[in-house]
mmCIF file of C-alpha atoms and ligand atoms in Angstrom:
data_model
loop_
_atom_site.group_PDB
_atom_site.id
_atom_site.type_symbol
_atom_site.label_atom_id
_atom_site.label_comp_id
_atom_site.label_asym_id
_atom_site.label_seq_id
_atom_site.Cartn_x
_atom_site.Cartn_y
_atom_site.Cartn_z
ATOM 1 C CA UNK A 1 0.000 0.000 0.000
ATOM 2 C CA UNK A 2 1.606 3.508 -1.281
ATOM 3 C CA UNK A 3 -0.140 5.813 1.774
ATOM 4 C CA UNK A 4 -0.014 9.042 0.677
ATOM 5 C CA UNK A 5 -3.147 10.295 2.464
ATOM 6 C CA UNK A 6 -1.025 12.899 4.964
ATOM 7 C CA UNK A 7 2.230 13.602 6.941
ATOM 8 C CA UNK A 8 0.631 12.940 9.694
ATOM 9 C CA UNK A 9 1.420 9.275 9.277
ATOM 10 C CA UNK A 10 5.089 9.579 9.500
ATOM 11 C CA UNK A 11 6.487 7.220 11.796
ATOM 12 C CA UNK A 12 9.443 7.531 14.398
ATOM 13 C CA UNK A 13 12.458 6.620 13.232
ATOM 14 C CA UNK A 14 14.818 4.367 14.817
ATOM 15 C CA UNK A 15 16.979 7.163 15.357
ATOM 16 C CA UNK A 16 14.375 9.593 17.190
ATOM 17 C CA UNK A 17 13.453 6.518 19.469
ATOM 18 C CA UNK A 18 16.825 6.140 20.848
ATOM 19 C CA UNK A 19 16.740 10.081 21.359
ATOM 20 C CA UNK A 20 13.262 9.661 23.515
ATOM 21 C CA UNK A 21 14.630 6.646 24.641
ATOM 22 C CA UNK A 22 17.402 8.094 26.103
ATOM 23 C CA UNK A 23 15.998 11.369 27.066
ATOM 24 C CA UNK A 24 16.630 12.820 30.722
ATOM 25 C CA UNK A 25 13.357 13.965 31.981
ATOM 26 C CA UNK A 26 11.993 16.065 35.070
ATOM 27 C CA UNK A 27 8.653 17.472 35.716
ATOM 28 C CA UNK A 28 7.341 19.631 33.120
ATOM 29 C CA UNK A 29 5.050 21.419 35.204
ATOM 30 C CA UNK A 30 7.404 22.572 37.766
ATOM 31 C CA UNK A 31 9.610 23.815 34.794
ATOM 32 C CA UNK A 32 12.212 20.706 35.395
ATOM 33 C CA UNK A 33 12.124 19.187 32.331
ATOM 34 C CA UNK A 34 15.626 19.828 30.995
ATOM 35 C CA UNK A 35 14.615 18.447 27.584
ATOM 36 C CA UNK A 36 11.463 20.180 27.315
ATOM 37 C CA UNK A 37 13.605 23.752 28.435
ATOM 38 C CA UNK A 38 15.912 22.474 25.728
ATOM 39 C CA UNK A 39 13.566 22.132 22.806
ATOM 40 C CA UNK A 40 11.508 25.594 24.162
ATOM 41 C CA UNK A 41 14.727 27.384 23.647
ATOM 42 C CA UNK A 42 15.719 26.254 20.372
ATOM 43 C CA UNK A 43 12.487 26.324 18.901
ATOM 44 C CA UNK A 44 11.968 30.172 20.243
ATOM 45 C CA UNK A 45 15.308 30.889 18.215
ATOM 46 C CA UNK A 46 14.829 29.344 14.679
ATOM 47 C CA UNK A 47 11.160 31.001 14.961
ATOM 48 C CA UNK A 48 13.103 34.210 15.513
ATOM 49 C CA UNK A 49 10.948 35.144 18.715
ATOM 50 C CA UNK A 50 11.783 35.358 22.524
ATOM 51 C CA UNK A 51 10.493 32.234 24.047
ATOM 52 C CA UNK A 52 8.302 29.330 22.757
ATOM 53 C CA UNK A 53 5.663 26.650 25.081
ATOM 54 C CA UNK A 54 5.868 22.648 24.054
ATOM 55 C CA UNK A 55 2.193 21.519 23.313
ATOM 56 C CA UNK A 56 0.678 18.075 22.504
ATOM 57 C CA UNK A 57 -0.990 19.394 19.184
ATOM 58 C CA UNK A 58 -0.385 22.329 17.151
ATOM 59 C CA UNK A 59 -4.893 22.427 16.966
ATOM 60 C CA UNK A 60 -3.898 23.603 20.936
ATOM 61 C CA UNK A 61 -1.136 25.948 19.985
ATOM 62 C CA UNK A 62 -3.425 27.884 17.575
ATOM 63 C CA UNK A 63 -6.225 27.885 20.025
ATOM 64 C CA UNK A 64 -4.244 29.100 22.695
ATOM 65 C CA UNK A 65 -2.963 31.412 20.365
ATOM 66 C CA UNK A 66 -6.173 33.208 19.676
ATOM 67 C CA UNK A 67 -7.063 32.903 22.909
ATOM 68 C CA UNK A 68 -4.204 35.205 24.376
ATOM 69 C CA UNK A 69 -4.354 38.058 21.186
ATOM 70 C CA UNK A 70 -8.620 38.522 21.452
ATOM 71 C CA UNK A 71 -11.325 38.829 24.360
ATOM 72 C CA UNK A 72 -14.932 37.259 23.695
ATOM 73 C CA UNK A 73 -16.514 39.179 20.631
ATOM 74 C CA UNK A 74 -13.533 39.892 18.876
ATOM 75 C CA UNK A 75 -13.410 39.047 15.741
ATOM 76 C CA UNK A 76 -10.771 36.493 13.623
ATOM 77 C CA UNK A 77 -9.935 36.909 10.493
ATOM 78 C CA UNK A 78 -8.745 33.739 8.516
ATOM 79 C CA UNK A 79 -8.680 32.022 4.914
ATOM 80 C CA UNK A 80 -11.867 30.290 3.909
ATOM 81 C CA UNK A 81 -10.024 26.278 3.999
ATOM 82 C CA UNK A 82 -7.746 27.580 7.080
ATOM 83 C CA UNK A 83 -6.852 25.152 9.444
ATOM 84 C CA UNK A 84 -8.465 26.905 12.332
ATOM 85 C CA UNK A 85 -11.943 27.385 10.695
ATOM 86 C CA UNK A 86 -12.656 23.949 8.969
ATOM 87 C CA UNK A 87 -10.794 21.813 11.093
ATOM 88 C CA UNK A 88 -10.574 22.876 14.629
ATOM 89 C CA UNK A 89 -14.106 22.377 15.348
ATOM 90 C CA UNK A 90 -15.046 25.451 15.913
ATOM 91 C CA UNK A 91 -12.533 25.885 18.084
ATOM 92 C CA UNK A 92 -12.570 29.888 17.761
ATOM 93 C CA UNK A 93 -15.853 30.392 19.174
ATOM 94 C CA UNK A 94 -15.956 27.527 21.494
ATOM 95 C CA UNK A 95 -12.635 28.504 23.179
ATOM 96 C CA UNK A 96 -12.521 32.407 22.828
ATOM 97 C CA UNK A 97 -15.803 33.439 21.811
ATOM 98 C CA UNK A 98 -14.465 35.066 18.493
ATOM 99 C CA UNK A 99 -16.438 35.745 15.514
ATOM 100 C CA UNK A 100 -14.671 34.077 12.008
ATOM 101 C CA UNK A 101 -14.967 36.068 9.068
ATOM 102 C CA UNK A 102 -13.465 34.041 5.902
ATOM 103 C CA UNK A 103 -11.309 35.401 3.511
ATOM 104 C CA UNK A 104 -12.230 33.365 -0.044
ATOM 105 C CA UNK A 105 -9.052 32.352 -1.731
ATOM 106 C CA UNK A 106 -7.827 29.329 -4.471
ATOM 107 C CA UNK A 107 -4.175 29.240 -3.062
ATOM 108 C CA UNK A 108 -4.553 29.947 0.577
ATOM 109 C CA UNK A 109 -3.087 33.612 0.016
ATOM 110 C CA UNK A 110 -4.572 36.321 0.670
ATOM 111 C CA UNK A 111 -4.380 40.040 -0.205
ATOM 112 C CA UNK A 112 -3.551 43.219 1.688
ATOM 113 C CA UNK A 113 -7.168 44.730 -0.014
ATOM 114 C CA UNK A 114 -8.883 41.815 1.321
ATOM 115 C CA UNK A 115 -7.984 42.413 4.554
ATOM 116 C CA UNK A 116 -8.485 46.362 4.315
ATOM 117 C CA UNK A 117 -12.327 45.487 3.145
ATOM 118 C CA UNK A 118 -12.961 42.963 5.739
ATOM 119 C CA UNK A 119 -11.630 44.682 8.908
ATOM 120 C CA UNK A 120 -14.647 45.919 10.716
ATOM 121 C CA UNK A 121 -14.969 49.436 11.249
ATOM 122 C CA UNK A 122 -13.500 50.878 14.495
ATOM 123 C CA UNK A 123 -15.612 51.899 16.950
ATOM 124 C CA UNK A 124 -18.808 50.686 15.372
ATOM 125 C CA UNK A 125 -21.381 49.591 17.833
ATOM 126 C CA UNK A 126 -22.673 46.919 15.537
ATOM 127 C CA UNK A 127 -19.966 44.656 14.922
ATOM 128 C CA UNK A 128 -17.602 42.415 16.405
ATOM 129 C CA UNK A 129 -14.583 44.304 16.246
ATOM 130 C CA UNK A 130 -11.426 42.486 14.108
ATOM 131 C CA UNK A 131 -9.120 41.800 16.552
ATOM 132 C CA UNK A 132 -6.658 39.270 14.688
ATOM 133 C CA UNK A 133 -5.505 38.280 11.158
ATOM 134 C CA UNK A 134 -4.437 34.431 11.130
ATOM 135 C CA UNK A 135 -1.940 33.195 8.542
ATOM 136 C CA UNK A 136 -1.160 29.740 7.150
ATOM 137 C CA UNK A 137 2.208 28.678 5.850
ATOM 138 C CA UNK A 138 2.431 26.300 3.841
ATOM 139 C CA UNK A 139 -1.415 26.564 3.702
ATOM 140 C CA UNK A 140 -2.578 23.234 3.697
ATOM 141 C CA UNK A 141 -6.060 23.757 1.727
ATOM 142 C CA UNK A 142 -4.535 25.660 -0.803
ATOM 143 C CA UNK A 143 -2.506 22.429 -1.401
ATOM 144 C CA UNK A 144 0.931 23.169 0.227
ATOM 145 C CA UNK A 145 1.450 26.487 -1.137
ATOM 146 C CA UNK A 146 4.367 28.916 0.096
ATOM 147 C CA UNK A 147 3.262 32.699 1.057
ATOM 148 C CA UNK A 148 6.299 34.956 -0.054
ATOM 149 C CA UNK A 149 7.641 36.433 2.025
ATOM 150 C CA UNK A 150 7.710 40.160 0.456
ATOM 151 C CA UNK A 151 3.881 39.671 0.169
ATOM 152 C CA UNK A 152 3.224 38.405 3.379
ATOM 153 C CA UNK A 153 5.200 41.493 4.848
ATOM 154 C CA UNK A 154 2.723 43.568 2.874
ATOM 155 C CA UNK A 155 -0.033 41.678 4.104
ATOM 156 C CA UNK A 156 1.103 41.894 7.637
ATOM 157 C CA UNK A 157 1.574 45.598 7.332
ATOM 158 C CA UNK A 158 -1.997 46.734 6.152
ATOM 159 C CA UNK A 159 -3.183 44.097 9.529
ATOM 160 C CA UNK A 160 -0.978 46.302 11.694
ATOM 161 C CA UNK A 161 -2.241 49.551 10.513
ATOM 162 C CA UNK A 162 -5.485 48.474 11.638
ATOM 163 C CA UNK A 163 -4.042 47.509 14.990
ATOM 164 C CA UNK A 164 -4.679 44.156 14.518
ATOM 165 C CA UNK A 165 -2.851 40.831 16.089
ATOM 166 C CA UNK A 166 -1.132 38.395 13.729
ATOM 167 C CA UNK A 167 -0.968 34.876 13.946
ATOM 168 C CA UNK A 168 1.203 32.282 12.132
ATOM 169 C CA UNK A 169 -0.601 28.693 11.770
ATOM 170 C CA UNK A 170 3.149 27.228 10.933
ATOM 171 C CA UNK A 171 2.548 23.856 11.092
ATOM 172 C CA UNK A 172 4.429 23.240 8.259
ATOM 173 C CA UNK A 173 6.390 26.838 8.427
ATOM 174 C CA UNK A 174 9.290 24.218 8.194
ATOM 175 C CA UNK A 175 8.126 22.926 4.512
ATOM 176 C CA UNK A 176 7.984 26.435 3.326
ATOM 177 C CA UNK A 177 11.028 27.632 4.475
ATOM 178 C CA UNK A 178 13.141 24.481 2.995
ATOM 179 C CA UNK A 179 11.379 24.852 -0.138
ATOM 180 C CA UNK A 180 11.603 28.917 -0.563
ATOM 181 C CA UNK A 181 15.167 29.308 1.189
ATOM 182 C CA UNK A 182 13.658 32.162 3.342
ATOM 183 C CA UNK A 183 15.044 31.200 7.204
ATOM 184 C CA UNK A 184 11.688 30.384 9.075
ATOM 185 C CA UNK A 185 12.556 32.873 11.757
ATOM 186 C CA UNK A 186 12.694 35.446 8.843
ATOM 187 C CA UNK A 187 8.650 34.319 9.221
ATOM 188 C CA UNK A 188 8.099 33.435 12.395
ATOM 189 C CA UNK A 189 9.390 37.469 13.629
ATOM 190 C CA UNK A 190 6.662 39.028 11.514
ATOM 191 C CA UNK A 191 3.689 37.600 14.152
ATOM 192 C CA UNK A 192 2.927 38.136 17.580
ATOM 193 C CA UNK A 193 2.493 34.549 17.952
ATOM 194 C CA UNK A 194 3.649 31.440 15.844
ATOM 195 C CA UNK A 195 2.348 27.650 15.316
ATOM 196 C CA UNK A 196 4.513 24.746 14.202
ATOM 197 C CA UNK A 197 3.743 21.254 14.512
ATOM 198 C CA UNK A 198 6.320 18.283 14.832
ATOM 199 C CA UNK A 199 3.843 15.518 14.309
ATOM 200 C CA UNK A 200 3.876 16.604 10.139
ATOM 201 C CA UNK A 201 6.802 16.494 8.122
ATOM 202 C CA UNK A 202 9.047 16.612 10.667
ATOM 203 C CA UNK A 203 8.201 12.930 11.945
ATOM 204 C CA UNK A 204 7.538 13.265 15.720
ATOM 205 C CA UNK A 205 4.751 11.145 16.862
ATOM 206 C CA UNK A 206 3.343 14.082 18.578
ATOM 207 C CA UNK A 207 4.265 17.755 19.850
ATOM 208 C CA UNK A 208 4.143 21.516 18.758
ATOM 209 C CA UNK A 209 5.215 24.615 20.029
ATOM 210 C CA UNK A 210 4.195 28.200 20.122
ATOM 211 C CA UNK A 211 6.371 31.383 20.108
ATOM 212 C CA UNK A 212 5.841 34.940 20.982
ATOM 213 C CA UNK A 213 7.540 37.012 22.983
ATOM 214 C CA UNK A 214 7.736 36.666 26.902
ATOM 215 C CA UNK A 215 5.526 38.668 27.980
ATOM 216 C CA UNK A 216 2.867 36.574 25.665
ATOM 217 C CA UNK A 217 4.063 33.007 26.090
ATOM 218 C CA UNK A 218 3.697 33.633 29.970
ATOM 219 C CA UNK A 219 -0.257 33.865 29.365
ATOM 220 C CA UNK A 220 0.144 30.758 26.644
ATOM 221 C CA UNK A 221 1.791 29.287 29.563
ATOM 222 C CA UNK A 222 -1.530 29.688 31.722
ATOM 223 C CA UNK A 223 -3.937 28.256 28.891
ATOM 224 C CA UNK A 224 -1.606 25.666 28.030
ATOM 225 C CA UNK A 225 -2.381 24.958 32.031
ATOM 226 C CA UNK A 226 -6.048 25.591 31.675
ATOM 227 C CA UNK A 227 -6.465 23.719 28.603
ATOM 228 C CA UNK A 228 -5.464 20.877 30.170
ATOM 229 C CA UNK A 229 -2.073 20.267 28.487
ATOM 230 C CA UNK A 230 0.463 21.021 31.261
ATOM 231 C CA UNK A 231 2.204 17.593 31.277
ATOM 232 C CA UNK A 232 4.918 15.871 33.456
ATOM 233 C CA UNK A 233 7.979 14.099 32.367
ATOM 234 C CA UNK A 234 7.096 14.861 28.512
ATOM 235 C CA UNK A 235 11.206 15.029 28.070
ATOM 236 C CA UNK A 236 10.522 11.970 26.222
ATOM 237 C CA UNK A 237 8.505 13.234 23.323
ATOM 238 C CA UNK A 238 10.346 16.598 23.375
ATOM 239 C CA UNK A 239 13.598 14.794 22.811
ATOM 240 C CA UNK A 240 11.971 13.680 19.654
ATOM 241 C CA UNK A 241 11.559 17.477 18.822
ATOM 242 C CA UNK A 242 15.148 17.863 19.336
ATOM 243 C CA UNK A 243 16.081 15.113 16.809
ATOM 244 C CA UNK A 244 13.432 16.620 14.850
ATOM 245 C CA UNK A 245 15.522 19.813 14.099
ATOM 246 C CA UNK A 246 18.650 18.051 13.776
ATOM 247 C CA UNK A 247 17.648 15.557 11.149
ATOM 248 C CA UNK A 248 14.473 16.306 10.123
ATOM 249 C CA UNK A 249 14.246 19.634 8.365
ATOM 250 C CA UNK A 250 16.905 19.463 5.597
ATOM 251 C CA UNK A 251 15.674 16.360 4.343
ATOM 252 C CA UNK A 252 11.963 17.791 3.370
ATOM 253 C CA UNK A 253 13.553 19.232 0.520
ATOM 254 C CA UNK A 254 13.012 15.320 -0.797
ATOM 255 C CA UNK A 255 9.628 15.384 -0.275
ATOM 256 C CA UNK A 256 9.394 18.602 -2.226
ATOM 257 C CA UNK A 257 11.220 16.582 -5.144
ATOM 258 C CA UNK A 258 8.942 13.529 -4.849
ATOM 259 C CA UNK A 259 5.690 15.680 -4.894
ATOM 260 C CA UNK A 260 7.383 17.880 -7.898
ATOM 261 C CA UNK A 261 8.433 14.335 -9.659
ATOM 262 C CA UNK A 262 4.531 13.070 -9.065
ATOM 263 C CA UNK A 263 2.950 16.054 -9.935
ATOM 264 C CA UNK A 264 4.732 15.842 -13.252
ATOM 265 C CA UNK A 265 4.537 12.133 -13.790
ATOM 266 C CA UNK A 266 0.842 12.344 -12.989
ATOM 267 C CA UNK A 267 0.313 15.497 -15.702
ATOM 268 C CA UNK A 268 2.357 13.536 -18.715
ATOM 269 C CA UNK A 269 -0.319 10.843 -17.870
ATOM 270 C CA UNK A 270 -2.766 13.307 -18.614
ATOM 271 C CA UNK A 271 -4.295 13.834 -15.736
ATOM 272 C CA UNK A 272 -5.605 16.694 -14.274
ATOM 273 C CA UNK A 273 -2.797 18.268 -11.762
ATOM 274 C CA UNK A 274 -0.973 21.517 -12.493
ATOM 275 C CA UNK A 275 2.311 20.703 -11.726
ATOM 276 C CA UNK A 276 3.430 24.179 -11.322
ATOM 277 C CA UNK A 277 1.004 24.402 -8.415
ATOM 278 C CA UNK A 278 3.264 21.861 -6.142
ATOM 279 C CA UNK A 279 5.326 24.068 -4.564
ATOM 280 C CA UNK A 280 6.074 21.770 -1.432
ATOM 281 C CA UNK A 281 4.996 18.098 -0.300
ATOM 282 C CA UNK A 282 1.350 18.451 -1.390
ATOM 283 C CA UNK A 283 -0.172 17.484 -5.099
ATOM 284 C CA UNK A 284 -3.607 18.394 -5.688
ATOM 285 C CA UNK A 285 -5.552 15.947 -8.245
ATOM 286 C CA UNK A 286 -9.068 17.527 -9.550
ATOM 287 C CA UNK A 287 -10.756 14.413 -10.192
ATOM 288 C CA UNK A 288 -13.785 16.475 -10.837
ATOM 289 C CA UNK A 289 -12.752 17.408 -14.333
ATOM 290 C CA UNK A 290 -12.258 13.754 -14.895
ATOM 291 C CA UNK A 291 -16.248 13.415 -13.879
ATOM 292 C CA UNK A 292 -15.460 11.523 -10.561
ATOM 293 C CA UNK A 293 -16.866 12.324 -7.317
ATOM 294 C CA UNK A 294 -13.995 12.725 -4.649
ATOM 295 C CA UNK A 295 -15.134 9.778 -2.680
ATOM 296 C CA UNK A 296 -15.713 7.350 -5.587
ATOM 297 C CA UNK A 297 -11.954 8.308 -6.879
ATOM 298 C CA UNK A 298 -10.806 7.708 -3.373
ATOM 299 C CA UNK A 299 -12.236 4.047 -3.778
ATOM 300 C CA UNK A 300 -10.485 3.248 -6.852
ATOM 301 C CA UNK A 301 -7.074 4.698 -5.935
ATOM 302 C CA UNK A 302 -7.924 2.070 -2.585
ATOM 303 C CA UNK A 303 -8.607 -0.762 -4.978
ATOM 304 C CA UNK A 304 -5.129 -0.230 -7.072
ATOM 305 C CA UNK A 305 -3.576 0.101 -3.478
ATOM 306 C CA UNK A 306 -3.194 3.891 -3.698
ATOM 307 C CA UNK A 307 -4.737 5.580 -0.449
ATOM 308 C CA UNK A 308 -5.123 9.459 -0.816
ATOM 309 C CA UNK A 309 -7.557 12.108 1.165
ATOM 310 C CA UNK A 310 -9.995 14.638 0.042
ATOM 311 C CA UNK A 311 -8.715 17.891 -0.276
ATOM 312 C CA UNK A 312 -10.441 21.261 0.978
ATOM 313 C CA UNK A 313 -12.240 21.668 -2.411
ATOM 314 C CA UNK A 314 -14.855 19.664 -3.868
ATOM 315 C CA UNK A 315 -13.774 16.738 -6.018
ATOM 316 C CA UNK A 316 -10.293 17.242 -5.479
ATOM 317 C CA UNK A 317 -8.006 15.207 -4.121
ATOM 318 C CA UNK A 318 -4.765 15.051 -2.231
ATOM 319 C CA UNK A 319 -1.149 13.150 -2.496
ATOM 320 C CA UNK A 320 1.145 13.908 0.711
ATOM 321 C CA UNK A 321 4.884 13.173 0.406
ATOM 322 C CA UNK A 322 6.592 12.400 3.839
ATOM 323 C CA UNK A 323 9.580 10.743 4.976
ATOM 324 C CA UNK A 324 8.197 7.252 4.735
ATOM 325 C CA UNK A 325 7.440 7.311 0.919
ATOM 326 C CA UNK A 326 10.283 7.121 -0.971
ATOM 327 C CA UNK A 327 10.908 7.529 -4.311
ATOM 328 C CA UNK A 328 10.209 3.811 -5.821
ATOM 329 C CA UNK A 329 6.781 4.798 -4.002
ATOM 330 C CA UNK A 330 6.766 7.803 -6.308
ATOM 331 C CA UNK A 331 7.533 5.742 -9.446
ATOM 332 C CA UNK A 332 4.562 3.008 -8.105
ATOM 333 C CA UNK A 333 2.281 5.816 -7.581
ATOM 334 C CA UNK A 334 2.571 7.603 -11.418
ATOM 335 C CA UNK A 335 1.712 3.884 -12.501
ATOM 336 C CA UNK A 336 -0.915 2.784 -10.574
ATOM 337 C CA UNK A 337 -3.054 6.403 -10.307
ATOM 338 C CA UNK A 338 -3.799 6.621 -13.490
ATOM 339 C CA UNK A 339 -4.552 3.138 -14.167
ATOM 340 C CA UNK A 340 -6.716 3.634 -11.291
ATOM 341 C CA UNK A 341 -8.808 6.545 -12.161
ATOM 342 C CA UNK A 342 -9.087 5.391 -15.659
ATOM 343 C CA UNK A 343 -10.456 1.468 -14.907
ATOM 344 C CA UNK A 344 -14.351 1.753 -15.119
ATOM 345 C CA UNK A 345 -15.644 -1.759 -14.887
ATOM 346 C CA UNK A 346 -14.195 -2.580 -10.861
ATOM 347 C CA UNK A 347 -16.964 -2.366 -8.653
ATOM 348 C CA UNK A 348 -16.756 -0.086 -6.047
ATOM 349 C CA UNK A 349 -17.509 0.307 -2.266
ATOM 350 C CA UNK A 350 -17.259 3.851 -0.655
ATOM 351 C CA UNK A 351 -15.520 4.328 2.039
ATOM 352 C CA UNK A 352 -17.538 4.536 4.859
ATOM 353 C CA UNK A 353 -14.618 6.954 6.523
ATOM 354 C CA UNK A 354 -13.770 10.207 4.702
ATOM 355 C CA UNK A 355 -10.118 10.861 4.649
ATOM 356 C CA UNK A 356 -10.263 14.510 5.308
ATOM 357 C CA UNK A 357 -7.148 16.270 4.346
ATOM 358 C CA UNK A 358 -5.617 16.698 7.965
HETATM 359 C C1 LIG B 401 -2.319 19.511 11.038
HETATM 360 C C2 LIG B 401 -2.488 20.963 11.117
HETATM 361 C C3 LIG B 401 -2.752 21.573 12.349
HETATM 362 C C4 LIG B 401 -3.033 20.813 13.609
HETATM 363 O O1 LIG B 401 -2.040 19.937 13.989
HETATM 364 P P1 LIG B 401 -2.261 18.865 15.139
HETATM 365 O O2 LIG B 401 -0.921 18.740 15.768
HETATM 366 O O3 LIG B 401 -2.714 17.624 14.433
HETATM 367 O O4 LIG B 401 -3.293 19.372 16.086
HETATM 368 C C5 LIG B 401 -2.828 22.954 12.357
HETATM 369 N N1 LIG B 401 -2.676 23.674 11.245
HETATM 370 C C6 LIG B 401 -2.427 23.119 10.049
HETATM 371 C C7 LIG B 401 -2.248 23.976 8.852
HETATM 372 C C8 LIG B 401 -2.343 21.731 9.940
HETATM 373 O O5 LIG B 401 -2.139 21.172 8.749
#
């Protein structure tokens, strides 16, 4: 089975077990974790902010996130597919009382005008007042695509003049940074508050962090508390972090190639996938235009031993490259899709669990 579905699936490596194997650990909560301290500090530095807090999911660090840059009422601004709107469960209202407004996008990317137009008008008694503008990099329902960094900047700017907070969902800031050369911390100094997840591309079985500055990360501190993710001797896991930045980020550059070499492979075979649109480890597949619903295409792909996930848009689907698929996967993957997609007479059963592109 070629599993292509997410990054989420990466496995541990036998290298990053014997780092969490080996791992000295204290209690977290009383700050005596040396491992933890260890893998706060270097994550606060290559996200170019002060300090960072080690989470169990990077769905916490963004809610904590809005939770310390809004009160109740406020208003979030966010693309329409972000993370934090479609996937988070509503996280936003449920956990700050915020407001979402959706910015409509194809690649994820917004515009400086579309935040001018949607910022709510200061001092109006009649609407929530915008309070934050959350980013995504790579954004994951615009299938994997980079925001550069001049136009982000720009983007950033017009939020500020409004007096707005900014938030970074950087789960996988490390994917765009590999794939653009821009330093992540050249991102991560732009926001008030930044997101990145080691359970993706960078193979962890679990873990995130968020970074701010002090003053900011004491209060994510609190609701890290509050939310109930304050843990004990999580050393073990953090050490995995650790070997996370040591090994892990250099190497995504070959999932960038694979996606780039399936993107292509998949377009000579005529199907429909831009590949100028994979600009990191995601390739988007509109099996609409091929006259397939999402979920029948899904089956097919199954039956030919191909597992991929729906994608934020309708009838489109989604190939993840991670560290476990290598590139004889690749080569397996340009034969068997198409073969898949184009077979007519296999029956097929629907699966009665969506992949949704997570
Ligand atoms: C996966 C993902 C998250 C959430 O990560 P978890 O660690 O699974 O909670 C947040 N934002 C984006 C863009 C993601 O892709």
């Amino acid at each position: 089975m070629i599993d292509l579905r997410s990054d989420t699936l990466t496995q541990p490596s036998a290298g990053m077990r014997k780092a969490m194997a080996e791992a000295v650990v204290g209690d977290e909560q009383k700050r005596e974790d040396p491992t933890v301290i260890a893998l706060e500090e270097r994550a606060a530095e290559q996200l170019g902010q002060e300090e960072a807090v080690f989470l169990p999911t990077a769905t916490m660090a963004n809610q904590i996130a809005l939770r310390i840059l809004s009160e109740p009422g406020d208003e979030v601004l966010a693309e329409a597919t972000a993370h934090v709107f479609r996937y988070e469960l509503g996280g936003p209202a449920v956990h700050s009382g915020l407001a979402m407004k959706a910015l409509p996008t194809e690649t994820g990317i917004f515009s400086a005008e579309q935040v001018r137009d949607a910022v709510s008008l200061p001092g109006d008694l009649h609407t929530a007042p915008t309070r934050i503008v959350c980013f995504e990099n790579t954004h994951n329902g615009g299938g994997g695509r980079i925001w550069p960094l001049d136009h982000l900047r720009g983007v950033v700017g017009e939020a500020r003049r409004h007096g707005l907070n900014v938030h970074l969902d950087g789960a996988r800031l490390m994917n765009a940074s590999v794939a653009s050369g821009v330093p992540a911390a050249d991102y991560g100094r732009e926001f008030d508050t930044v997101t990145l997840c080691l359970s993706k591309g960078l193979g962890c079985p679990l873990g995130a962090l968020i970074v701010g500055s002090r003053e900011r990360m004491a209060k994510a501190r609190r609701m890290k508390h509050l939310f109930g993710g304050a843990m004990r001797q999580s050393g073990i896991v953090a050490a995995a972090g650790i070997y996370a930045f040591e090994h892990n980020v250099g190497r995504l550059a070959e999932d960038h190639e694979h996606a780039r070499r399936l993107g292509e492979g998949l377009a000579e075979a005529g199907l429909p996938v831009d590949p100028d649109q994979v600009e990191t480890n995601f390739v988007l597949l509109d099996v609409g235009r091929l006259g397939l619903p999402a979920d029948e295409a899904v089956a097919r792909l199954r039956a030919e031993n191909v597992l991929l996930s729906f994608a934020s848009r309708k009838d489109v689907l989604r190939a993840v490259t991670h560290l476990d698929v290598s590139a004889e996967d690749i080569e397996q993957a340009i034969e068997r899709i198409p073969r898949a997609l184009a077979s007519t007479d296999r029956p097929v059963e629907l699966a009665a669990d969506a992949p949704t592109p997570c």
